[in-house]
């Protein structure tokens, strides 16, 4: 049988830990001598492009060099999304894949979905169905649009299925496959263990707070970022604060004339690679974050997490996991409450065990009818 031909799209930092397991599962599938092999072409849109936002993840996660690099770079949402569309369309026209596979909720996800859907190429969305119900978040728009036109919706948890059904998506398009990001975590734990992050940063397990903040709603206004800086200074009186700074946040601190330089117990770092971040998440006393991925990774390690957002598209991390939503107003009280609780909280949600990518590959094959013999030769 001719191979099933996929284009797999990645563009920004949180995509890379979601595509790596899929690439590895496809390789294992092909090595097993299958009836239908899979030919996979990796497209990097270049939405993120710095060594620390992109290359380090390719290396640490064993992702092969992209077959196509669109090199779109930064820009406003319209500029970035449009540039990705302009550059992705010729790739689709040239390659004529059976599926375009997208992950997550970044601008690359929605841009490539729109291109494929209009070329009548089926789209599979990994991490479908998540909803914050906050359309002020650019990612929520990306999720809604992607899921509205995708053909196969691969969800990480049952709330995703419920959200899609409530939006009228028929059951036959929805498949609960589990959390593919946890596949990367499980696979890379031994390597993370071996890389001595705590020793290098002179940190003691359970005695520091791991902070990441980059959402526009938190960092793009002087009022909000000013309050966050004040709270971090307060927090650093009690604990060492480890704060790898996203380029957006670093730029805003400069623009607003804010700094944390007079706080020796706030460790401002460059963005961290995957393995270091896993170690900090595993060994922190707690996390303070607005990242989607860290809410899930801390849930896996059962490390308490305070999410500085009014909502989350990952409610399972609050209902079952170790996550709690917080605000700058309630932060001090939430920290005190958290420190009175055990050092490990919650439980790991079902299907967050490291085998989601296998299920994704199986679902893609199952959703792909074998080509008619006479059409197969025409490709
Ligand atoms: C994007 C995603 C967000 C994700 C985040 C993770 C969208 C809408 N947002 O937000 O969902 O949580 O990535 O990081 O897709 N920059 C660099 N180097 C880079 C990339 C960006 O310096 O490699 C700087 C640029 O100045 C850019 C700014 O960071 O303007 C923001 O990058 P951008 O991709 O626009 O959005 P993020 O905030 O990273």
Coordinates of C-alpha atoms and ligand atoms in Angstrom, one line a residue:
X1 CA 0.0 0.0 0.0
X2 CA 1.4 3.5 -0.7
X3 CA 2.5 5.4 2.4
X4 CA 0.2 7.7 4.3
X5 CA 1.7 11.1 3.7
X6 CA 1.6 13.6 6.5
X7 CA 2.8 17.2 6.9
X8 CA 3.5 17.9 10.6
X9 CA 3.6 21.5 11.6
X10 CA 5.5 23.2 14.4
X11 CA 6.2 26.8 15.0
X12 CA 6.6 28.0 18.5
X13 CA 8.2 26.7 21.7
X14 CA 5.2 24.9 23.2
X15 CA 4.7 22.9 20.0
X16 CA 8.0 21.1 20.1
X17 CA 7.4 18.8 23.0
X18 CA 4.1 17.9 21.3
X19 CA 5.5 17.0 17.9
X20 CA 8.5 15.1 19.1
X21 CA 6.6 12.0 20.4
X22 CA 4.6 11.9 17.2
X23 CA 7.7 11.8 15.1
X24 CA 9.2 9.1 17.3
X25 CA 6.0 7.0 17.2
X26 CA 5.9 7.3 13.4
X27 CA 9.5 6.0 13.2
X28 CA 8.6 3.1 15.4
X29 CA 5.5 2.4 13.3
X30 CA 7.6 2.3 10.1
X31 CA 10.3 0.1 11.7
X32 CA 7.6 -2.5 12.7
X33 CA 7.1 -3.4 9.0
X34 CA 3.6 -2.1 8.7
X35 CA 1.0 -2.7 6.0
X36 CA 0.9 1.1 5.5
X37 CA 4.1 3.0 6.3
X38 CA 3.8 6.7 7.1
X39 CA 5.8 9.4 5.3
X40 CA 6.1 12.5 7.4
X41 CA 7.4 15.9 6.4
X42 CA 8.2 18.3 9.2
X43 CA 7.4 22.0 8.6
X44 CA 8.8 24.6 11.0
X45 CA 7.1 27.9 10.4
X46 CA 9.8 29.9 12.3
X47 CA 7.3 31.6 14.6
X48 CA 9.9 31.1 17.2
X49 CA 13.5 31.3 16.0
X50 CA 16.0 32.0 18.8
X51 CA 18.4 29.2 19.8
X52 CA 16.8 29.3 23.3
X53 CA 13.2 29.3 22.0
X54 CA 13.6 26.7 19.3
X55 CA 16.9 25.0 18.5
X56 CA 17.6 23.7 22.0
X57 CA 14.2 21.9 22.0
X58 CA 15.0 20.2 18.7
X59 CA 18.3 19.0 20.1
X60 CA 17.0 17.9 23.5
X61 CA 13.9 16.2 22.1
X62 CA 15.7 14.5 19.2
X63 CA 13.6 16.2 16.6
X64 CA 15.1 15.9 13.1
X65 CA 15.9 19.0 11.1
X66 CA 12.7 20.4 9.5
X67 CA 12.1 19.5 5.9
X68 CA 10.8 23.0 5.2
X69 CA 11.6 26.1 7.3
X70 CA 9.3 29.0 6.5
X71 CA 11.3 31.5 8.6
X72 CA 8.3 33.8 9.2
X73 CA 9.6 35.4 12.4
X74 CA 7.8 37.8 14.7
X75 CA 5.1 40.3 13.8
X76 CA 1.6 41.3 14.8
X77 CA -1.0 38.5 14.8
X78 CA -2.3 39.4 11.3
X79 CA 1.2 39.8 9.9
X80 CA 2.5 36.6 11.4
X81 CA -0.6 34.5 10.6
X82 CA -0.7 35.9 7.0
X83 CA 3.0 35.2 6.4
X84 CA 2.7 31.6 7.6
X85 CA -0.3 31.1 5.3
X86 CA 1.5 32.6 2.3
X87 CA 4.5 30.4 2.8
X88 CA 2.7 27.2 3.8
X89 CA 0.3 27.1 0.8
X90 CA 3.0 26.3 -1.8
X91 CA 4.3 23.5 0.5
X92 CA 0.9 21.9 0.5
X93 CA 0.4 22.4 -3.2
X94 CA 3.8 20.8 -3.9
X95 CA 3.5 17.9 -1.4
X96 CA -0.2 17.0 -1.6
X97 CA -0.3 15.3 1.8
X98 CA -3.1 13.1 2.9
X99 CA -3.2 15.0 6.2
X100 CA -1.9 18.2 7.7
X101 CA -1.3 17.6 11.4
X102 CA -1.2 20.6 13.7
X103 CA -0.6 20.8 17.5
X104 CA -1.6 23.2 20.2
X105 CA -3.0 26.7 19.9
X106 CA -0.4 29.1 18.5
X107 CA -0.6 31.3 15.4
X108 CA 1.1 28.6 13.3
X109 CA -1.6 26.1 14.3
X110 CA -4.5 28.2 13.0
X111 CA -2.6 29.6 10.0
X112 CA -1.7 26.1 8.6
X113 CA -5.2 24.8 9.4
X114 CA -6.8 27.5 7.3
X115 CA -4.5 26.8 4.4
X116 CA -5.0 23.1 4.4
X117 CA -8.8 23.3 4.9
X118 CA -9.2 25.6 1.9
X119 CA -7.1 23.2 -0.2
X120 CA -9.4 20.4 0.9
X121 CA -6.6 18.6 2.7
X122 CA -7.8 16.9 5.9
X123 CA -6.5 18.4 9.1
X124 CA -5.8 16.6 12.3
X125 CA -5.5 18.7 15.5
X126 CA -3.6 17.4 18.4
X127 CA -4.6 18.9 21.7
X128 CA -8.1 19.7 20.4
X129 CA -11.1 20.8 22.4
X130 CA -9.3 22.9 25.1
X131 CA -11.3 26.1 26.0
X132 CA -10.6 28.9 28.4
X133 CA -13.8 30.7 27.3
X134 CA -11.8 33.8 27.3
X135 CA -11.7 35.3 23.8
X136 CA -9.3 38.0 25.0
X137 CA -6.6 35.3 24.7
X138 CA -5.3 35.0 21.2
X139 CA -4.9 31.3 21.8
X140 CA -8.6 30.9 22.4
X141 CA -9.4 32.3 19.0
X142 CA -6.8 30.0 17.5
X143 CA -8.4 26.9 19.2
X144 CA -11.9 27.8 18.2
X145 CA -11.0 28.4 14.5
X146 CA -8.8 25.3 14.3
X147 CA -11.3 23.0 15.8
X148 CA -14.2 24.4 13.7
X149 CA -12.5 23.3 10.4
X150 CA -10.3 20.4 11.4
X151 CA -11.4 16.9 10.5
X152 CA -9.9 14.8 13.2
X153 CA -9.9 16.2 16.7
X154 CA -7.5 14.5 19.0
X155 CA -8.2 15.4 22.6
X156 CA -6.0 15.2 25.8
X157 CA -8.8 14.9 28.3
X158 CA -12.6 14.3 28.4
X159 CA -13.4 18.0 29.0
X160 CA -12.0 18.5 25.4
X161 CA -14.6 16.0 24.1
X162 CA -17.4 17.7 26.0
X163 CA -16.4 21.2 24.7
X164 CA -16.3 20.0 21.1
X165 CA -19.7 18.2 21.4
X166 CA -21.2 21.3 22.9
X167 CA -20.0 23.2 19.8
X168 CA -21.8 20.7 17.6
X169 CA -18.8 18.7 16.5
X170 CA -20.0 15.2 15.6
X171 CA -18.7 12.3 17.7
X172 CA -17.0 10.6 14.7
X173 CA -14.5 13.4 14.4
X174 CA -13.4 13.3 18.1
X175 CA -10.9 10.9 19.6
X176 CA -9.7 11.0 23.2
X177 CA -6.0 10.1 22.9
X178 CA -4.5 11.6 26.1
X179 CA -1.8 14.2 26.7
X180 CA 1.0 13.9 24.1
X181 CA 3.2 16.5 26.0
X182 CA 3.4 14.0 28.8
X183 CA 4.9 11.5 26.3
X184 CA 7.9 13.8 26.0
X185 CA 8.1 14.2 29.7
X186 CA 8.1 10.5 30.5
X187 CA 10.6 9.8 27.7
X188 CA 13.0 12.5 28.8
X189 CA 13.0 12.1 32.5
X190 CA 16.1 9.9 32.7
X191 CA 18.0 12.5 30.6
X192 CA 16.7 15.3 32.7
X193 CA 17.8 13.5 35.9
X194 CA 21.3 13.3 34.5
X195 CA 21.7 17.0 33.7
X196 CA 22.1 18.3 37.3
X197 CA 20.1 21.5 36.8
X198 CA 19.8 22.1 40.6
X199 CA 23.6 21.8 41.1
X200 CA 24.4 24.1 38.2
X201 CA 22.0 26.8 39.5
X202 CA 22.9 26.1 43.2
X203 CA 19.4 25.3 44.2
X204 CA 18.0 23.0 46.9
X205 CA 15.1 20.8 46.0
X206 CA 11.9 22.0 47.6
X207 CA 13.4 25.4 48.6
X208 CA 12.8 27.5 45.5
X209 CA 9.9 28.8 43.5
X210 CA 9.9 28.4 39.7
X211 CA 8.3 31.4 37.9
X212 CA 7.4 31.9 34.3
X213 CA 5.2 34.7 33.0
X214 CA 4.8 35.8 29.4
X215 CA 1.0 36.2 28.6
X216 CA 0.2 39.6 27.1
X217 CA -2.6 40.0 29.7
X218 CA 0.0 39.8 32.5
X219 CA 3.1 41.5 31.0
X220 CA 1.9 43.9 28.3
X221 CA 0.7 46.7 30.6
X222 CA 2.9 48.7 33.1
X223 CA 0.1 48.4 35.7
X224 CA -0.1 44.6 35.6
X225 CA 3.7 43.9 35.2
X226 CA 4.4 46.5 37.9
X227 CA 2.3 44.6 40.4
X228 CA 3.9 41.3 39.4
X229 CA 7.4 42.8 40.0
X230 CA 6.3 44.0 43.4
X231 CA 4.9 40.6 44.3
X232 CA 8.0 38.8 43.2
X233 CA 10.1 41.1 45.3
X234 CA 7.9 40.2 48.3
X235 CA 8.0 36.5 47.5
X236 CA 11.8 36.6 47.3
X237 CA 12.0 37.7 50.9
X238 CA 10.9 34.2 51.8
X239 CA 12.2 32.0 49.0
X240 CA 14.7 31.9 46.1
X241 CA 12.7 32.8 43.0
X242 CA 14.0 31.3 39.7
X243 CA 12.6 33.3 36.8
X244 CA 13.7 32.5 33.3
X245 CA 12.5 35.4 31.2
X246 CA 10.6 35.0 28.0
X247 CA 11.7 37.6 25.4
X248 CA 8.3 39.3 25.5
X249 CA 8.6 39.8 29.3
X250 CA 12.1 41.0 29.1
X251 CA 11.2 43.6 26.4
X252 CA 8.3 44.9 28.5
X253 CA 10.4 45.2 31.7
X254 CA 12.7 47.4 29.7
X255 CA 10.0 49.4 28.1
X256 CA 8.2 50.1 31.4
X257 CA 11.4 50.9 33.3
X258 CA 10.8 48.0 35.7
X259 CA 13.6 45.7 37.0
X260 CA 14.3 43.1 39.6
X261 CA 18.0 43.7 39.7
X262 CA 18.0 44.9 43.4
X263 CA 16.7 41.5 44.5
X264 CA 19.5 39.0 45.0
X265 CA 17.0 36.2 45.7
X266 CA 15.3 36.6 42.3
X267 CA 17.4 34.7 39.8
X268 CA 16.7 36.2 36.3
X269 CA 17.7 33.7 33.7
X270 CA 17.6 33.4 29.9
X271 CA 14.8 31.1 28.7
X272 CA 15.6 27.5 29.7
X273 CA 15.7 24.4 27.6
X274 CA 13.3 21.5 28.1
X275 CA 15.4 19.3 30.4
X276 CA 16.2 22.1 32.8
X277 CA 12.6 23.2 32.9
X278 CA 11.5 19.7 33.7
X279 CA 13.9 19.5 36.6
X280 CA 12.8 22.9 38.0
X281 CA 9.2 21.8 37.7
X282 CA 9.8 18.6 39.5
X283 CA 11.8 19.9 42.4
X284 CA 10.3 23.4 43.0
X285 CA 8.4 24.0 46.2
X286 CA 5.8 25.4 43.9
X287 CA 5.4 27.1 40.5
X288 CA 4.0 30.5 39.7
X289 CA 3.2 30.6 36.0
X290 CA 0.8 31.6 33.2
X291 CA 2.1 28.9 30.8
X292 CA -0.3 26.2 29.6
X293 CA 2.3 23.5 29.4
X294 CA 3.7 24.1 32.9
X295 CA 0.2 23.6 34.4
X296 CA 0.3 20.1 32.9
X297 CA 3.9 19.2 33.7
X298 CA 3.5 20.3 37.3
X299 CA 0.3 18.2 37.5
X300 CA 2.3 15.2 36.3
X301 CA 4.9 15.8 39.0
X302 CA 2.2 16.7 41.6
X303 CA 4.2 19.9 42.3
X304 CA 1.8 22.6 43.5
X305 CA 1.2 25.3 40.8
X306 CA -0.3 28.7 41.1
X307 CA -1.5 29.9 37.7
X308 CA -1.7 33.7 37.4
X309 CA -4.7 33.8 35.1
X310 CA -8.5 34.2 35.6
X311 CA -9.2 31.0 33.7
X312 CA -7.6 27.9 32.3
X313 CA -8.2 25.9 29.2
X314 CA -6.8 22.9 31.2
X315 CA -9.4 22.5 34.0
X316 CA -8.3 18.9 34.6
X317 CA -5.1 20.3 36.2
X318 CA -7.3 22.1 38.8
X319 CA -9.9 19.4 39.3
X320 CA -7.5 16.4 39.5
X321 CA -4.1 18.0 39.4
X322 CA -2.0 20.3 41.6
X323 CA -3.0 23.6 40.0
X324 CA -4.9 26.6 41.4
X325 CA -5.8 29.8 39.7
X326 CA -4.6 33.0 41.3
X327 CA -4.6 36.7 40.9
X328 CA -2.1 39.4 42.0
X329 CA -4.7 40.4 44.7
X330 CA -5.0 36.9 46.1
X331 CA -1.5 35.7 45.5
X332 CA 0.0 36.3 49.0
X333 CA -3.0 34.4 50.6
X334 CA -2.8 31.6 48.1
X335 CA 0.9 31.1 48.7
X336 CA 0.4 31.0 52.5
X337 CA -2.4 28.4 52.0
X338 CA -0.3 26.3 49.6
X339 CA 2.7 26.3 51.9
X340 CA 0.5 24.8 54.7
X341 CA -0.3 21.8 52.4
X342 CA 1.7 18.7 51.6
X343 CA 4.6 19.1 49.1
X344 CA 2.8 16.9 46.6
X345 CA -0.8 17.5 45.6
X346 CA -3.4 16.0 43.3
X347 CA -3.3 13.0 41.0
X348 CA -2.2 12.4 37.4
X349 CA -5.2 12.4 35.0
X350 CA -6.0 9.3 33.0
X351 CA -4.2 8.8 29.7
X352 CA -1.3 11.0 30.8
X353 CA 1.0 8.1 30.9
X354 CA 3.3 8.5 27.9
X355 CA 1.5 6.6 25.1
X356 CA -0.6 9.3 23.5
X357 CA 1.5 9.5 20.4
X358 CA 1.0 5.8 19.6
X359 CA -2.8 6.3 19.9
X360 CA -2.5 9.4 17.6
X361 CA -0.7 7.4 14.9
X362 CA -3.3 4.6 15.2
X363 CA -6.1 7.1 14.9
X364 CA -4.6 8.8 11.9
X365 CA -4.2 5.4 10.1
X366 CA -7.7 4.4 11.1
X367 CA -9.1 7.6 9.7
X368 CA -7.3 7.2 6.4
X369 CA -9.1 5.0 4.0
X370 CA -6.8 2.9 1.8
X371 CA -6.5 4.5 -1.6
X372 CA -8.4 3.0 -4.5
X373 CA -5.9 0.9 -6.5
X374 CA -6.3 3.0 -9.7
X375 CA -6.0 6.3 -7.8
X376 CA -2.9 5.1 -5.9
X377 CA -0.8 5.0 -9.1
X378 CA -2.0 8.5 -10.1
X379 CA -0.2 10.4 -7.3
Ligands
LIG1 C1 3.6 32.5 21.6 C2 2.2 31.9 21.5 C3 1.8 31.5 22.9 C4 2.8 30.7 23.6 C5 4.1 31.3 23.6 C6 5.2 30.5 24.2 C7 0.6 32.8 19.8 C8 -0.5 33.6 19.6 N1 1.2 32.9 21.0 O1 3.5 33.7 22.3 O2 0.6 30.8 22.8 O3 2.4 30.4 24.9 O4 4.5 31.6 22.2 O5 6.5 31.1 24.1 O6 1.0 32.0 19.0 N2 10.7 36.6 20.3 C9 12.1 36.4 20.4 N3 12.6 35.2 20.0 C10 11.8 34.2 19.5 C11 10.4 34.4 19.5 C12 9.9 35.6 19.9 O7 12.8 37.2 20.8 O8 12.4 33.1 19.1 C13 10.2 37.8 20.8 C14 9.8 38.8 19.7 O9 10.1 40.0 20.0 C15 8.3 38.6 19.7 C16 7.9 38.3 21.1 O10 9.1 37.6 21.6 O11 7.7 39.8 19.2 C17 6.7 37.5 21.3 O12 6.7 36.3 20.5 P1 5.4 35.8 19.8 O13 5.7 34.5 19.0 O14 4.7 36.9 19.0 O15 4.4 35.5 21.0 P2 4.7 34.8 22.3 O16 4.4 35.7 23.4 O17 6.0 34.1 22.3

